[in-house]
Tab-separated table of C-alpha atoms in Angstrom:
chain	number	residue	atom	x	y	z
A	1	ASP	CA	-3.861	-86.580	66.786
A	2	ILE	CA	-4.377	-83.041	67.791
A	3	GLN	CA	-4.167	-80.595	64.798
A	4	MET	CA	-2.869	-77.138	65.320
A	5	THR	CA	-3.596	-74.155	63.198
A	6	GLN	CA	-2.206	-70.614	63.353
A	7	SER	CA	-3.455	-67.298	62.014
A	8	PRO	CA	-2.406	-65.327	60.192
A	9	SER	CA	0.316	-67.269	58.419
A	10	SER	CA	2.262	-64.079	57.889
A	11	LEU	CA	2.025	-60.599	59.294
A	12	PHE	CA	3.468	-57.246	58.257
A	13	ALA	CA	4.016	-54.767	61.152
A	14	SER	CA	5.984	-51.772	62.139
A	15	VAL	CA	8.298	-51.320	65.160
A	16	GLY	CA	6.063	-50.204	68.047
A	17	ASP	CA	2.940	-51.970	66.780
A	18	ARG	CA	0.895	-54.277	68.974
A	19	VAL	CA	0.438	-57.713	67.226
A	20	THR	CA	-1.559	-60.802	68.068
A	21	ILE	CA	-1.132	-64.379	66.775
A	22	THR	CA	-3.822	-66.862	67.233
A	23	CYS	CA	-3.212	-70.596	67.679
A	24	ARG	CA	-6.171	-73.105	67.676
A	25	ALA	CA	-6.272	-76.794	68.613
A	26	SER	CA	-8.598	-79.328	67.098
A	27	GLN	CA	-9.675	-80.282	70.616
A	28	SER	CA	-9.417	-78.909	74.021
A	29	ILE	CA	-5.962	-78.975	75.485
A	30	GLY	CA	-6.452	-77.219	78.718
A	31	HIS	CA	-3.719	-74.715	79.116
A	32	LEU	CA	-0.982	-77.041	77.681
A	33	LEU	CA	0.299	-74.857	74.961
A	34	SER	CA	3.861	-73.506	74.336
A	35	TRP	CA	5.024	-70.698	72.080
A	36	TYR	CA	8.387	-70.647	70.321
A	37	GLN	CA	10.212	-67.952	68.451
A	38	GLN	CA	12.593	-68.856	65.663
A	39	LYS	CA	14.850	-66.332	63.870
A	40	SER	CA	16.229	-67.062	60.466
A	41	GLY	CA	18.931	-69.678	60.583
A	42	GLN	CA	18.505	-70.140	64.255
A	43	VAL	CA	17.177	-72.736	66.641
A	44	PRO	CA	13.736	-72.102	68.161
A	45	LYS	CA	13.514	-70.561	71.477
A	46	LEU	CA	10.853	-71.284	74.084
A	47	LEU	CA	8.956	-68.060	75.041
A	48	ILE	CA	5.915	-69.244	76.925
A	49	GLU	CA	4.615	-72.512	78.280
A	50	ASP	CA	1.450	-73.514	79.923
A	51	ALA	CA	-0.264	-70.922	77.798
A	52	SER	CA	0.783	-67.893	79.796
A	53	SER	CA	3.977	-68.664	81.693
A	54	LEU	CA	6.754	-66.495	80.423
A	55	GLN	CA	10.149	-68.068	80.345
A	56	SER	CA	12.944	-66.410	82.322
A	57	GLY	CA	14.585	-63.751	80.340
A	58	VAL	CA	11.775	-63.242	77.793
A	59	PRO	CA	10.678	-59.581	77.657
A	60	LEU	CA	7.536	-58.590	79.244
A	61	ARG	CA	6.083	-57.273	75.899
A	62	PHE	CA	5.327	-60.900	75.148
A	63	HIS	CA	2.072	-62.144	76.583
A	64	GLY	CA	0.264	-65.476	76.138
A	65	SER	CA	-3.266	-66.189	76.955
A	66	GLY	CA	-6.074	-68.678	76.298
A	67	SER	CA	-7.302	-72.111	77.256
A	68	GLY	CA	-9.241	-74.908	75.934
A	69	ALA	CA	-8.795	-74.777	72.166
A	70	GLU	CA	-8.013	-71.034	71.414
A	71	PHE	CA	-4.656	-69.263	72.415
A	72	THR	CA	-3.073	-65.953	71.477
A	73	LEU	CA	0.382	-64.659	71.611
A	74	THR	CA	0.481	-60.807	71.920
A	75	ILE	CA	3.566	-58.641	71.447
A	76	SER	CA	2.642	-55.337	72.899
A	77	SER	CA	5.238	-53.091	71.123
A	78	LEU	CA	7.256	-54.690	68.479
A	79	GLN	CA	11.007	-54.342	68.605
A	80	PRO	CA	13.418	-54.991	65.671
A	81	ALA	CA	14.414	-58.295	67.329
A	82	ASP	CA	10.887	-59.539	67.297
A	83	PHE	CA	10.689	-60.107	63.543
A	84	ALA	CA	10.827	-63.876	63.322
A	85	THR	CA	8.558	-66.892	62.937
A	86	TYR	CA	6.386	-68.010	65.821
A	87	PHE	CA	5.187	-71.531	66.429
A	88	CYS	CA	2.747	-72.861	68.820
A	89	GLN	CA	2.906	-76.452	70.241
A	90	GLN	CA	0.450	-78.472	72.232
A	91	THR	CA	1.877	-80.412	75.072
A	92	TYR	CA	-1.459	-82.153	76.120
A	93	SER	CA	-0.933	-85.438	74.356
A	94	THR	CA	1.489	-87.178	72.050
A	95	PRO	CA	2.249	-86.592	69.313
A	96	LEU	CA	3.111	-83.084	70.617
A	97	THR	CA	2.174	-81.411	67.468
A	98	PHE	CA	3.260	-77.947	66.228
A	99	GLY	CA	1.301	-75.240	64.446
A	100	PRO	CA	2.392	-74.218	61.015
A	101	GLY	CA	3.897	-70.981	62.128
A	102	THR	CA	3.352	-67.259	61.693
A	103	THR	CA	6.136	-65.165	60.170
A	104	LEU	CA	6.325	-61.541	61.330
A	105	TYR	CA	7.684	-59.161	58.708
A	106	ILE	CA	8.858	-55.547	58.951
A	107	LYS	CA	6.330	-53.230	57.148
B	1	GLN	CA	24.060	-75.968	81.654
B	2	VAL	CA	22.045	-78.174	79.305
B	3	THR	CA	23.433	-78.850	75.916
B	4	LEU	CA	22.403	-81.222	73.151
B	5	ARG	CA	24.311	-82.105	70.070
B	6	GLU	CA	22.997	-84.071	66.992
B	7	SER	CA	25.495	-86.170	64.875
B	8	GLY	CA	24.957	-88.347	61.847
B	9	PRO	CA	25.180	-88.377	58.080
B	10	ALA	CA	24.601	-85.139	56.092
B	11	LEU	CA	23.586	-87.106	53.064
B	12	VAL	CA	21.597	-90.360	52.647
B	13	LYS	CA	20.417	-92.127	49.561
B	14	PRO	CA	16.725	-92.751	48.907
B	15	THR	CA	15.491	-96.155	50.638
B	16	GLN	CA	18.412	-96.048	53.119
B	17	THR	CA	18.152	-95.916	56.765
B	18	LEU	CA	18.966	-92.721	58.704
B	19	THR	CA	20.540	-93.066	62.140
B	20	LEU	CA	21.044	-89.949	64.240
B	21	THR	CA	22.532	-89.671	67.606
B	22	CYS	CA	21.797	-86.993	70.120
B	23	THR	CA	24.547	-86.498	72.835
B	24	PHE	CA	23.459	-84.341	75.817
B	25	SER	CA	24.910	-83.077	79.012
B	26	GLY	CA	23.560	-81.187	81.955
B	27	PHE	CA	20.838	-83.592	82.740
B	28	SER	CA	20.361	-87.336	82.980
B	29	LEU	CA	17.676	-89.598	81.399
B	30	ASN	CA	17.819	-91.615	84.565
B	31	ASN	CA	16.079	-88.792	86.419
B	32	ASN	CA	12.365	-88.692	86.630
B	33	GLY	CA	10.737	-86.198	84.359
B	34	MET	CA	13.490	-86.092	81.799
B	35	CYS	CA	12.591	-86.760	78.117
B	36	VAL	CA	14.443	-86.235	74.827
B	37	THR	CA	12.471	-85.336	71.713
B	38	TRP	CA	13.345	-85.352	68.079
B	39	ILE	CA	11.860	-82.669	65.740
B	40	ARG	CA	12.597	-81.946	62.132
B	41	GLN	CA	12.160	-78.862	59.907
B	42	PRO	CA	12.336	-79.063	56.079
B	43	PRO	CA	14.074	-75.994	54.553
B	44	GLY	CA	11.668	-72.987	54.912
B	45	LYS	CA	8.869	-75.027	56.469
B	46	ALA	CA	7.341	-75.727	59.890
B	47	LEU	CA	8.513	-77.934	62.764
B	48	GLU	CA	7.458	-81.420	62.746
B	49	TRP	CA	7.537	-83.487	65.986
B	50	LEU	CA	8.869	-87.019	65.489
B	51	ALA	CA	9.510	-89.011	68.611
B	52	LEU	CA	10.056	-88.770	72.295
B	53	ILE	CA	11.768	-91.158	74.872
B	54	ASP	CA	11.340	-90.583	78.616
B	55	TRP	CA	13.301	-91.554	81.643
B	56	ASP	CA	11.153	-94.739	82.082
B	57	ASP	CA	11.954	-95.785	78.455
B	58	ASP	CA	8.517	-95.053	77.335
B	59	LYS	CA	8.471	-94.114	73.585
B	60	TYR	CA	6.065	-92.036	71.597
B	61	PHE	CA	5.993	-91.428	67.884
B	62	SER	CA	4.510	-89.325	65.148
B	63	SER	CA	1.478	-91.096	63.888
B	64	SER	CA	2.447	-90.566	60.291
B	65	LEU	CA	5.965	-91.746	60.731
B	66	ARG	CA	5.465	-94.448	63.359
B	67	THR	CA	6.113	-97.383	61.135
B	68	ARG	CA	9.571	-95.935	60.144
B	69	LEU	CA	10.979	-94.600	63.336
B	70	THR	CA	12.689	-96.134	66.319
B	71	ILE	CA	14.132	-94.368	69.365
B	72	SER	CA	16.442	-95.720	71.963
B	73	LYS	CA	18.573	-94.348	74.764
B	74	ASP	CA	21.893	-95.157	76.370
B	75	THR	CA	21.872	-93.550	79.688
B	76	SER	CA	25.562	-94.412	80.381
B	77	LYS	CA	26.675	-92.430	77.423
B	78	ASN	CA	23.942	-89.758	77.735
B	79	GLN	CA	22.848	-90.502	74.260
B	80	VAL	CA	19.460	-90.951	72.352
B	81	VAL	CA	19.394	-92.556	68.891
B	82	LEU	CA	16.763	-92.124	66.320
B	83	THR	CA	16.498	-94.310	63.311
B	84	MET	CA	14.254	-93.615	60.292
B	85	THR	CA	13.938	-96.257	57.608
B	86	ASN	CA	13.099	-95.908	53.841
B	87	MET	CA	14.379	-92.382	53.538
B	88	ASP	CA	12.896	-90.285	50.721
B	89	PRO	CA	13.846	-86.862	49.306
B	90	ALA	CA	10.753	-85.445	51.197
B	91	ASP	CA	12.583	-86.336	54.428
B	92	THR	CA	15.290	-83.733	53.691
B	93	ALA	CA	15.319	-81.398	56.609
B	94	THR	CA	17.230	-80.172	59.595
B	95	TYR	CA	16.791	-82.623	62.440
B	96	PHE	CA	16.822	-81.355	66.064
B	97	CYS	CA	17.095	-83.203	69.301
B	98	ALA	CA	15.704	-81.365	72.347
B	99	ARG	CA	14.873	-81.734	76.019
B	100	THR	CA	11.159	-81.949	76.899
B	101	PRO	CA	10.664	-82.125	80.643
B	102	LYS	CA	7.789	-83.813	82.205
B	103	TYR	CA	7.720	-82.509	85.784
B	104	THR	CA	4.017	-83.158	86.354
B	105	SER	CA	1.582	-85.307	84.572
B	106	SER	CA	1.942	-83.319	81.445
B	107	TRP	CA	4.871	-82.259	79.209
B	108	SER	CA	6.462	-78.893	79.414
B	109	GLY	CA	7.686	-76.891	76.544
B	110	ILE	CA	10.957	-77.752	74.890
B	111	ASP	CA	13.416	-75.786	76.988
B	112	SER	CA	16.762	-76.824	75.317
B	113	TRP	CA	17.517	-77.623	71.723
B	114	GLY	CA	20.548	-78.910	69.807
B	115	GLN	CA	21.795	-76.776	66.897
B	116	GLY	CA	20.293	-79.356	64.470
B	117	THR	CA	21.750	-81.271	61.742
B	118	LEU	CA	20.780	-80.968	58.017
B	119	VAL	CA	20.114	-84.237	56.329
B	120	THR	CA	19.671	-84.346	52.596
B	121	VAL	CA	18.191	-87.221	50.877
B	122	SER	CA	19.421	-87.581	47.339
B	123	SER	CA	20.760	-90.230	45.061
């Protein structure tokens, strides 16, 4: 199985900050990585797939990059709605494993 | 519009078998590229991928739970059923069904989710 890790596990930031979350795979997965946002009590929402393809309706301040085994999700200017937990998922091979999540808190 | 809805018991006893049904609309599992996935999330914890069934009736499972899981589909009813045997309190979680398309040779991200159903395992 492909193991996914994320760093940091939690992050304190302020509105307007630029933040970066890193996701690493235990082996190369090409560009086959998705990012999800989950707000408290809500269902996860797909933000980005194929490492950098922004889903329709997702604000342009979200940016995904990377390939191989290291990927990043950058939020360029944090908005109040962005404080949530972010998960990565590899879609390279089954089981389609998730990362442990990164929770973004308001500083 | 794609919708998915999970149904099943809210409470199961240890050692019992859990049966969850995902009823969906807006797509068909008869169509190439369509897949339904089950994912769970213990309270306050991470997402865990459980199983996937595709349009061709191919089935894929979590390695750690493979021996306890079965997945099946009824395309006439637009339903996917997940069973998990020998339930334990550690299996307490919200269980989600979701759509995972496979438009090319690889899977896409999960683009539609059910609301999830909380299953508590307790005697």
